[in-house]
PDB file of N, CA and C in Angstrom:
ATOM      1  N   MET A 615      76.793  93.420  97.101  1.00  0.00           N
ATOM      2  CA  MET A 615      77.232  92.372  97.972  1.00  0.00           C
ATOM      3  C   MET A 615      77.256  91.027  97.177  1.00  0.00           C
ATOM      4  N   ALA A 616      78.465  90.055  97.647  1.00  0.00           N
ATOM      5  CA  ALA A 616      78.748  88.782  96.782  1.00  0.00           C
ATOM      6  C   ALA A 616      77.489  88.012  97.257  1.00  0.00           C
ATOM      7  N   ASN A 617      77.014  87.410  95.998  1.00  0.00           N
ATOM      8  CA  ASN A 617      75.613  86.409  95.920  1.00  0.00           C
ATOM      9  C   ASN A 617      76.046  84.977  96.265  1.00  0.00           C
ATOM     10  N   HIS A 618      77.495  84.463  96.142  1.00  0.00           N
ATOM     11  CA  HIS A 618      78.043  83.081  95.872  1.00  0.00           C
ATOM     12  C   HIS A 618      79.276  82.938  96.703  1.00  0.00           C
ATOM     13  N   LYS A 619      78.940  81.815  97.481  1.00  0.00           N
ATOM     14  CA  LYS A 619      80.127  81.610  98.303  1.00  0.00           C
ATOM     15  C   LYS A 619      81.421  81.554  97.848  1.00  0.00           C
ATOM     16  N   SER A 620      81.644  81.309  96.462  1.00  0.00           N
ATOM     17  CA  SER A 620      82.645  81.470  95.511  1.00  0.00           C
ATOM     18  C   SER A 620      83.453  83.054  95.848  1.00  0.00           C
ATOM     19  N   ALA A 621      82.151  84.165  95.602  1.00  0.00           N
ATOM     20  CA  ALA A 621      82.401  85.360  95.060  1.00  0.00           C
ATOM     21  C   ALA A 621      82.759  85.709  96.612  1.00  0.00           C
ATOM     22  N   GLU A 622      82.116  85.188  97.871  1.00  0.00           N
ATOM     23  CA  GLU A 622      82.793  85.769  99.443  1.00  0.00           C
ATOM     24  C   GLU A 622      84.078  85.386  99.631  1.00  0.00           C
ATOM     25  N   LYS A 623      84.539  84.267  99.204  1.00  0.00           N
ATOM     26  CA  LYS A 623      85.815  83.782  99.300  1.00  0.00           C
ATOM     27  C   LYS A 623      86.612  84.359  98.518  1.00  0.00           C
ATOM     28  N   ARG A 624      86.391  85.002  97.355  1.00  0.00           N
ATOM     29  CA  ARG A 624      87.178  85.668  96.394  1.00  0.00           C
ATOM     30  C   ARG A 624      87.443  86.820  96.739  1.00  0.00           C
ATOM     31  N   ILE A 625      86.658  87.731  97.704  1.00  0.00           N
ATOM     32  CA  ILE A 625      86.435  88.549  98.335  1.00  0.00           C
ATOM     33  C   ILE A 625      87.948  88.789  99.385  1.00  0.00           C
ATOM     34  N   ARG A 626      87.507  87.955 100.395  1.00  0.00           N
ATOM     35  CA  ARG A 626      88.739  87.486 101.488  1.00  0.00           C
ATOM     36  C   ARG A 626      90.025  87.318 100.527  1.00  0.00           C
ATOM     37  N   GLN A 627      90.118  86.205  99.657  1.00  0.00           N
ATOM     38  CA  GLN A 627      91.322  86.394  99.132  1.00  0.00           C
ATOM     39  C   GLN A 627      91.817  87.404  98.774  1.00  0.00           C
ATOM     40  N   THR A 628      91.342  88.721  98.166  1.00  0.00           N
ATOM     41  CA  THR A 628      91.808  89.622  97.515  1.00  0.00           C
ATOM     42  C   THR A 628      92.323  90.554  98.035  1.00  0.00           C
ATOM     43  N   LYS A 629      91.719  90.368  99.676  1.00  0.00           N
ATOM     44  CA  LYS A 629      91.619  91.571 100.629  1.00  0.00           C
ATOM     45  C   LYS A 629      93.325  91.129 101.274  1.00  0.00           C
ATOM     46  N   THR A 630      93.387  89.799 101.278  1.00  0.00           N
ATOM     47  CA  THR A 630      95.088  89.195 101.946  1.00  0.00           C
ATOM     48  C   THR A 630      95.746  89.520 101.093  1.00  0.00           C
ATOM     49  N   ARG A 631      95.476  89.218  99.616  1.00  0.00           N
ATOM     50  CA  ARG A 631      96.629  89.678  98.770  1.00  0.00           C
ATOM     51  C   ARG A 631      97.066  91.055  98.238  1.00  0.00           C
ATOM     52  N   THR A 632      96.093  91.844  98.620  1.00  0.00           N
ATOM     53  CA  THR A 632      96.287  93.403  98.378  1.00  0.00           C
ATOM     54  C   THR A 632      96.905  93.897  99.610  1.00  0.00           C
ATOM     55  N   LEU A 633      96.871  93.280 100.631  1.00  0.00           N
ATOM     56  CA  LEU A 633      97.641  93.875 101.779  1.00  0.00           C
ATOM     57  C   LEU A 633      99.003  93.279 101.673  1.00  0.00           C
ATOM     58  N   HIS A 634      99.335  91.967 101.141  1.00  0.00           N
ATOM     59  CA  HIS A 634     100.289  91.706 100.859  1.00  0.00           C
ATOM     60  C   HIS A 634     101.501  92.108 100.386  1.00  0.00           C
ATOM     61  N   ASN A 635     100.737  92.611  98.966  1.00  0.00           N
ATOM     62  CA  ASN A 635     101.237  93.059  98.027  1.00  0.00           C
ATOM     63  C   ASN A 635     102.245  94.585  98.344  1.00  0.00           C
ATOM     64  N   LYS A 636     101.084  95.232  98.968  1.00  0.00           N
ATOM     65  CA  LYS A 636     101.186  96.734  99.379  1.00  0.00           C
ATOM     66  C   LYS A 636     102.296  96.542 100.455  1.00  0.00           C
ATOM     67  N   TYR A 637     102.301  95.681 101.382  1.00  0.00           N
ATOM     68  CA  TYR A 637     103.599  95.498 102.213  1.00  0.00           C
ATOM     69  C   TYR A 637     105.046  95.547 101.226  1.00  0.00           C
ATOM     70  N   TYR A 638     105.089  94.365 100.415  1.00  0.00           N
ATOM     71  CA  TYR A 638     106.118  94.527  99.610  1.00  0.00           C
ATOM     72  C   TYR A 638     106.696  95.754  98.549  1.00  0.00           C
ATOM     73  N   ALA A 639     105.408  96.282  98.091  1.00  0.00           N
ATOM     74  CA  ALA A 639     105.559  97.545  97.201  1.00  0.00           C
ATOM     75  C   ALA A 639     105.973  98.483  97.981  1.00  0.00           C
ATOM     76  N   LYS A 640     105.574  99.015  99.130  1.00  0.00           N
ATOM     77  CA  LYS A 640     106.056  99.630 100.050  1.00  0.00           C
ATOM     78  C   LYS A 640     107.415  99.258 100.535  1.00  0.00           C
ATOM     79  N   THR A 641     107.851  98.486 101.079  1.00  0.00           N
ATOM     80  CA  THR A 641     109.267  98.280 101.289  1.00  0.00           C
ATOM     81  C   THR A 641     110.048  98.655 100.045  1.00  0.00           C
ATOM     82  N   MET A 642     109.720  98.001  98.912  1.00  0.00           N
ATOM     83  CA  MET A 642     110.519  98.338  97.868  1.00  0.00           C
ATOM     84  C   MET A 642     110.727  99.752  97.679  1.00  0.00           C
ATOM     85  N   ARG A 643     109.708 100.632  97.599  1.00  0.00           N
ATOM     86  CA  ARG A 643     109.917 102.010  97.749  1.00  0.00           C
ATOM     87  C   ARG A 643     110.692 102.774  98.632  1.00  0.00           C
ATOM     88  N   ASN A 644     110.593 102.165 100.139  1.00  0.00           N
ATOM     89  CA  ASN A 644     111.486 102.711 100.573  1.00  0.00           C
ATOM     90  C   ASN A 644     113.131 102.264 100.576  1.00  0.00           C
ATOM     91  N   ALA A 645     113.243 101.369 100.115  1.00  0.00           N
ATOM     92  CA  ALA A 645     114.529 100.755  99.626  1.00  0.00           C
ATOM     93  C   ALA A 645     115.067 101.895  98.783  1.00  0.00           C
ATOM     94  N   VAL A 646     113.940 102.116  97.841  1.00  0.00           N
ATOM     95  CA  VAL A 646     114.710 102.466  96.441  1.00  0.00           C
ATOM     96  C   VAL A 646     114.872 104.310  97.235  1.00  0.00           C
ATOM     97  N   ARG A 647     113.842 104.426  97.858  1.00  0.00           N
ATOM     98  CA  ARG A 647     114.248 105.941  98.488  1.00  0.00           C
ATOM     99  C   ARG A 647     115.580 105.977  99.310  1.00  0.00           C
ATOM    100  N   LYS A 648     115.918 105.416 100.195  1.00  0.00           N
ATOM    101  CA  LYS A 648     116.929 104.906 100.763  1.00  0.00           C
ATOM    102  C   LYS A 648     118.531 105.166  99.818  1.00  0.00           C
ATOM    103  N   LEU A 649     118.079 104.371  98.930  1.00  0.00           N
ATOM    104  CA  LEU A 649     119.538 104.074  97.910  1.00  0.00           C
ATOM    105  C   LEU A 649     119.674 105.916  97.263  1.00  0.00           C
ATOM    106  N   ARG A 650     118.455 106.392  96.884  1.00  0.00           N
ATOM    107  CA  ARG A 650     119.128 107.289  95.914  1.00  0.00           C
ATOM    108  C   ARG A 650     119.201 108.369  96.814  1.00  0.00           C
ATOM    109  N   ALA A 651     119.028 108.314  98.330  1.00  0.00           N
ATOM    110  CA  ALA A 651     119.364 109.124  99.471  1.00  0.00           C
ATOM    111  C   ALA A 651     121.116 109.134  99.957  1.00  0.00           C
ATOM    112  N   MET A 652     121.812 108.245  99.423  1.00  0.00           N
ATOM    113  CA  MET A 652     122.774 107.840  99.533  1.00  0.00           C
ATOM    114  C   MET A 652     123.770 108.827  98.885  1.00  0.00           C
ATOM    115  N   THR A 653     124.735 108.963  99.633  1.00  0.00           N
ATOM    116  CA  THR A 653     125.730 110.153  99.099  1.00  0.00           C
ATOM    117  C   THR A 653     127.247 109.623  98.901  1.00  0.00           C
ATOM    118  N   ASP A 654     127.505 108.187  99.631  1.00  0.00           N
ATOM    119  CA  ASP A 654     128.752 107.741  99.891  1.00  0.00           C
ATOM    120  C   ASP A 654     128.714 106.199  98.566  1.00  0.00           C
ATOM    121  N   LYS A 655     129.325 106.344  97.776  1.00  0.00           N
ATOM    122  CA  LYS A 655     129.419 105.686  96.521  1.00  0.00           C
ATOM    123  C   LYS A 655     129.701 104.172  97.034  1.00  0.00           C
ATOM    124  N   GLU A 656     130.374 103.925  97.928  1.00  0.00           N
ATOM    125  CA  GLU A 656     130.751 102.624  98.428  1.00  0.00           C
ATOM    126  C   GLU A 656     129.593 101.784  98.866  1.00  0.00           C
ATOM    127  N   GLU A 657     128.966 102.284  99.564  1.00  0.00           N
ATOM    128  CA  GLU A 657     127.591 102.121 100.559  1.00  0.00           C
ATOM    129  C   GLU A 657     126.556 101.908  99.526  1.00  0.00           C
ATOM    130  N   ALA A 658     126.151 102.679  98.485  1.00  0.00           N
ATOM    131  CA  ALA A 658     125.213 102.233  97.423  1.00  0.00           C
ATOM    132  C   ALA A 658     125.927 101.427  96.810  1.00  0.00           C
ATOM    133  N   VAL A 659     127.214 101.123  96.338  1.00  0.00           N
ATOM    134  CA  VAL A 659     127.115 100.014  95.594  1.00  0.00           C
ATOM    135  C   VAL A 659     127.119  98.473  96.089  1.00  0.00           C
ATOM    136  N   LYS A 660     127.132  98.763  97.491  1.00  0.00           N
ATOM    137  CA  LYS A 660     126.752  97.292  98.398  1.00  0.00           C
ATOM    138  C   LYS A 660     125.427  97.051  98.621  1.00  0.00           C
ATOM    139  N   MET A 661     124.337  98.338  98.379  1.00  0.00           N
ATOM    140  CA  MET A 661     122.943  98.245  98.837  1.00  0.00           C
ATOM    141  C   MET A 661     122.462  97.554  97.536  1.00  0.00           C
ATOM    142  N   TYR A 662     122.809  98.183  96.380  1.00  0.00           N
ATOM    143  CA  TYR A 662     122.106  97.894  94.922  1.00  0.00           C
ATOM    144  C   TYR A 662     121.753  96.549  94.906  1.00  0.00           C
ATOM    145  N   PRO A 663     122.814  95.414  94.915  1.00  0.00           N
ATOM    146  CA  PRO A 663     122.110  94.295  94.544  1.00  0.00           C
ATOM    147  C   PRO A 663     120.964  93.641  95.330  1.00  0.00           C
ATOM    148  N   LYS A 664     120.918  94.067  96.623  1.00  0.00           N
ATOM    149  CA  LYS A 664     119.835  93.840  97.405  1.00  0.00           C
ATOM    150  C   LYS A 664     118.647  94.307  97.028  1.00  0.00           C
ATOM    151  N   VAL A 665     118.236  95.647  96.461  1.00  0.00           N
ATOM    152  CA  VAL A 665     117.669  96.293  96.052  1.00  0.00           C
ATOM    153  C   VAL A 665     116.872  95.664  94.657  1.00  0.00           C
ATOM    154  N   GLN A 666     118.182  95.640  93.553  1.00  0.00           N
ATOM    155  CA  GLN A 666     117.539  94.724  92.314  1.00  0.00           C
ATOM    156  C   GLN A 666     117.144  93.578  92.667  1.00  0.00           C
ATOM    157  N   LYS A 667     117.417  92.823  93.470  1.00  0.00           N
ATOM    158  CA  LYS A 667     117.163  91.185  93.747  1.00  0.00           C
ATOM    159  C   LYS A 667     115.533  91.658  94.135  1.00  0.00           C
ATOM    160  N   MET A 668     115.111  92.867  95.068  1.00  0.00           N
ATOM    161  CA  MET A 668     113.833  93.005  95.539  1.00  0.00           C
ATOM    162  C   MET A 668     112.753  93.364  94.359  1.00  0.00           C
ATOM    163  N   LEU A 669     113.116  94.012  93.441  1.00  0.00           N
ATOM    164  CA  LEU A 669     112.833  94.367  92.423  1.00  0.00           C
ATOM    165  C   LEU A 669     112.359  93.438  91.282  1.00  0.00           C
ATOM    166  N   ASP A 670     113.512  92.545  91.439  1.00  0.00           N
ATOM    167  CA  ASP A 670     113.122  91.482  90.184  1.00  0.00           C
ATOM    168  C   ASP A 670     112.146  90.600  90.604  1.00  0.00           C
ATOM    169  N   LYS A 671     112.200  90.346  92.039  1.00  0.00           N
ATOM    170  CA  LYS A 671     111.366  89.241  92.827  1.00  0.00           C
ATOM    171  C   LYS A 671     110.047  90.010  92.343  1.00  0.00           C
ATOM    172  N   LEU A 672     109.655  91.304  92.638  1.00  0.00           N
ATOM    173  CA  LEU A 672     108.237  91.835  92.563  1.00  0.00           C
ATOM    174  C   LEU A 672     107.946  91.636  91.421  1.00  0.00           C
ATOM    175  N   ALA A 673     108.827  92.042  89.947  1.00  0.00           N
ATOM    176  CA  ALA A 673     108.377  91.800  89.082  1.00  0.00           C
ATOM    177  C   ALA A 673     107.600  90.446  88.690  1.00  0.00           C
ATOM    178  N   LYS A 674     108.836  89.387  88.970  1.00  0.00           N
ATOM    179  CA  LYS A 674     107.931  87.813  88.640  1.00  0.00           C
ATOM    180  C   LYS A 674     107.284  87.889  89.365  1.00  0.00           C
ATOM    181  N   THR A 675     106.684  88.398  90.304  1.00  0.00           N
ATOM    182  CA  THR A 675     105.443  87.795  90.912  1.00  0.00           C
ATOM    183  C   THR A 675     104.250  88.860  90.826  1.00  0.00           C
ATOM    184  N   ASN A 676     104.592  89.693  89.461  1.00  0.00           N
ATOM    185  CA  ASN A 676     103.454  90.862  88.959  1.00  0.00           C
ATOM    186  C   ASN A 676     102.976  91.628  90.013  1.00  0.00           C
ATOM    187  N   ILE A 677     103.708  91.821  91.138  1.00  0.00           N
ATOM    188  CA  ILE A 677     103.480  93.007  92.343  1.00  0.00           C
ATOM    189  C   ILE A 677     103.746  94.309  91.562  1.00  0.00           C
ATOM    190  N   ILE A 678     104.841  94.628  90.835  1.00  0.00           N
ATOM    191  CA  ILE A 678     104.847  95.741  89.654  1.00  0.00           C
ATOM    192  C   ILE A 678     105.407  94.826  88.522  1.00  0.00           C
ATOM    193  N   HIS A 679     105.005  96.260  87.694  1.00  0.00           N
ATOM    194  CA  HIS A 679     105.361  95.335  86.032  1.00  0.00           C
ATOM    195  C   HIS A 679     106.761  95.291  85.907  1.00  0.00           C
ATOM    196  N   LYS A 680     107.010  94.502  85.112  1.00  0.00           N
ATOM    197  CA  LYS A 680     108.765  94.115  84.643  1.00  0.00           C
ATOM    198  C   LYS A 680     109.301  95.381  84.087  1.00  0.00           C
ATOM    199  N   ASN A 681     108.567  96.562  83.179  1.00  0.00           N
ATOM    200  CA  ASN A 681     109.293  97.550  82.838  1.00  0.00           C
ATOM    201  C   ASN A 681     109.313  98.591  83.676  1.00  0.00           C
ATOM    202  N   LYS A 682     108.471  98.907  84.688  1.00  0.00           N
ATOM    203  CA  LYS A 682     108.638  99.351  85.937  1.00  0.00           C
ATOM    204  C   LYS A 682     110.028  98.997  86.532  1.00  0.00           C
ATOM    205  N   ALA A 683     110.353  98.059  86.655  1.00  0.00           N
ATOM    206  CA  ALA A 683     111.499  97.060  87.791  1.00  0.00           C
ATOM    207  C   ALA A 683     112.673  97.818  86.883  1.00  0.00           C
ATOM    208  N   ALA A 684     112.741  97.348  85.796  1.00  0.00           N
ATOM    209  CA  ALA A 684     113.739  97.978  84.296  1.00  0.00           C
ATOM    210  C   ALA A 684     114.057  99.644  84.512  1.00  0.00           C
ATOM    211  N   ASN A 685     112.856 100.142  85.185  1.00  0.00           N
ATOM    212  CA  ASN A 685     113.533 101.498  84.526  1.00  0.00           C
ATOM    213  C   ASN A 685     113.927 102.043  86.112  1.00  0.00           C
ATOM    214  N   ILE A 686     113.687 101.483  87.126  1.00  0.00           N
ATOM    215  CA  ILE A 686     114.155 101.723  88.469  1.00  0.00           C
ATOM    216  C   ILE A 686     115.516 101.321  88.498  1.00  0.00           C
ATOM    217  N   LYS A 687     115.871 100.311  88.176  1.00  0.00           N
ATOM    218  CA  LYS A 687     117.020  99.186  88.325  1.00  0.00           C
ATOM    219  C   LYS A 687     117.984 100.368  87.433  1.00  0.00           C
ATOM    220  N   SER A 688     117.789 101.161  86.230  1.00  0.00           N
ATOM    221  CA  SER A 688     118.311 101.399  85.391  1.00  0.00           C
ATOM    222  C   SER A 688     118.621 102.856  85.930  1.00  0.00           C
ATOM    223  N   SER A 689     117.715 103.715  86.417  1.00  0.00           N
ATOM    224  CA  SER A 689     117.840 105.152  86.939  1.00  0.00           C
ATOM    225  C   SER A 689     118.515 105.014  88.214  1.00  0.00           C
ATOM    226  N   LEU A 690     118.535 103.791  88.963  1.00  0.00           N
ATOM    227  CA  LEU A 690     119.496 103.586  90.219  1.00  0.00           C
ATOM    228  C   LEU A 690     120.876 103.391  89.723  1.00  0.00           C
ATOM    229  N   ALA A 691     121.145 102.601  88.700  1.00  0.00           N
ATOM    230  CA  ALA A 691     122.259 102.498  88.239  1.00  0.00           C
ATOM    231  C   ALA A 691     123.486 104.054  87.822  1.00  0.00           C
ATOM    232  N   GLN A 692     122.258 104.679  87.194  1.00  0.00           N
ATOM    233  CA  GLN A 692     122.541 105.933  86.594  1.00  0.00           C
ATOM    234  C   GLN A 692     122.973 106.953  87.922  1.00  0.00           C
ATOM    235  N   HIS A 693     122.153 106.983  88.903  1.00  0.00           N
ATOM    236  CA  HIS A 693     122.177 107.387  90.025  1.00  0.00           C
ATOM    237  C   HIS A 693     123.926 107.365  90.643  1.00  0.00           C
ATOM    238  N   ILE A 694     123.757 105.904  90.935  1.00  0.00           N
ATOM    239  CA  ILE A 694     125.268 105.461  91.390  1.00  0.00           C
ATOM    240  C   ILE A 694     126.437 105.733  90.585  1.00  0.00           C
ATOM    241  N   ASN A 695     126.305 105.852  89.261  1.00  0.00           N
ATOM    242  CA  ASN A 695     127.819 106.110  88.342  1.00  0.00           C
ATOM    243  C   ASN A 695     127.988 107.577  88.722  1.00  0.00           C
ATOM    244  N   LYS A 696     126.882 108.202  88.820  1.00  0.00           N
ATOM    245  CA  LYS A 696     127.196 109.689  89.237  1.00  0.00           C
ATOM    246  C   LYS A 696     127.882 110.217  90.366  1.00  0.00           C
ATOM    247  N   LEU A 697     127.755 109.593  91.669  1.00  0.00           N
ATOM    248  CA  LEU A 697     128.448 109.483  92.979  1.00  0.00           C
ATOM    249  C   LEU A 697     130.109 109.840  92.799  1.00  0.00           C
ATOM    250  N   GLY A 698     130.513 110.577  93.536  1.00  0.00           N
ATOM    251  CA  GLY A 698     131.790 110.502  93.271  1.00  0.00           C
ATOM    252  C   GLY A 698     132.531 110.173  94.367  1.00  0.00           C
TER     253      GLY A 698
END
């Protein structure tokens, strides 16, 4: 257990940040899943910029790695292009 006041505070801060990050990461994963499940190209094209913005924000704040965000955006763009 923590021996210093600052260490106790750090534990509290870490818990709060972890919850915050988990929420946004899960929201992003659900949005990506929803977009991948779409079969209508028009709807997917409309939703893609929102998901892209979400990924960029999470990468900027280091919730996910910037390369992971780039890989997801790329695979989603390929998915949308395949739709007929």
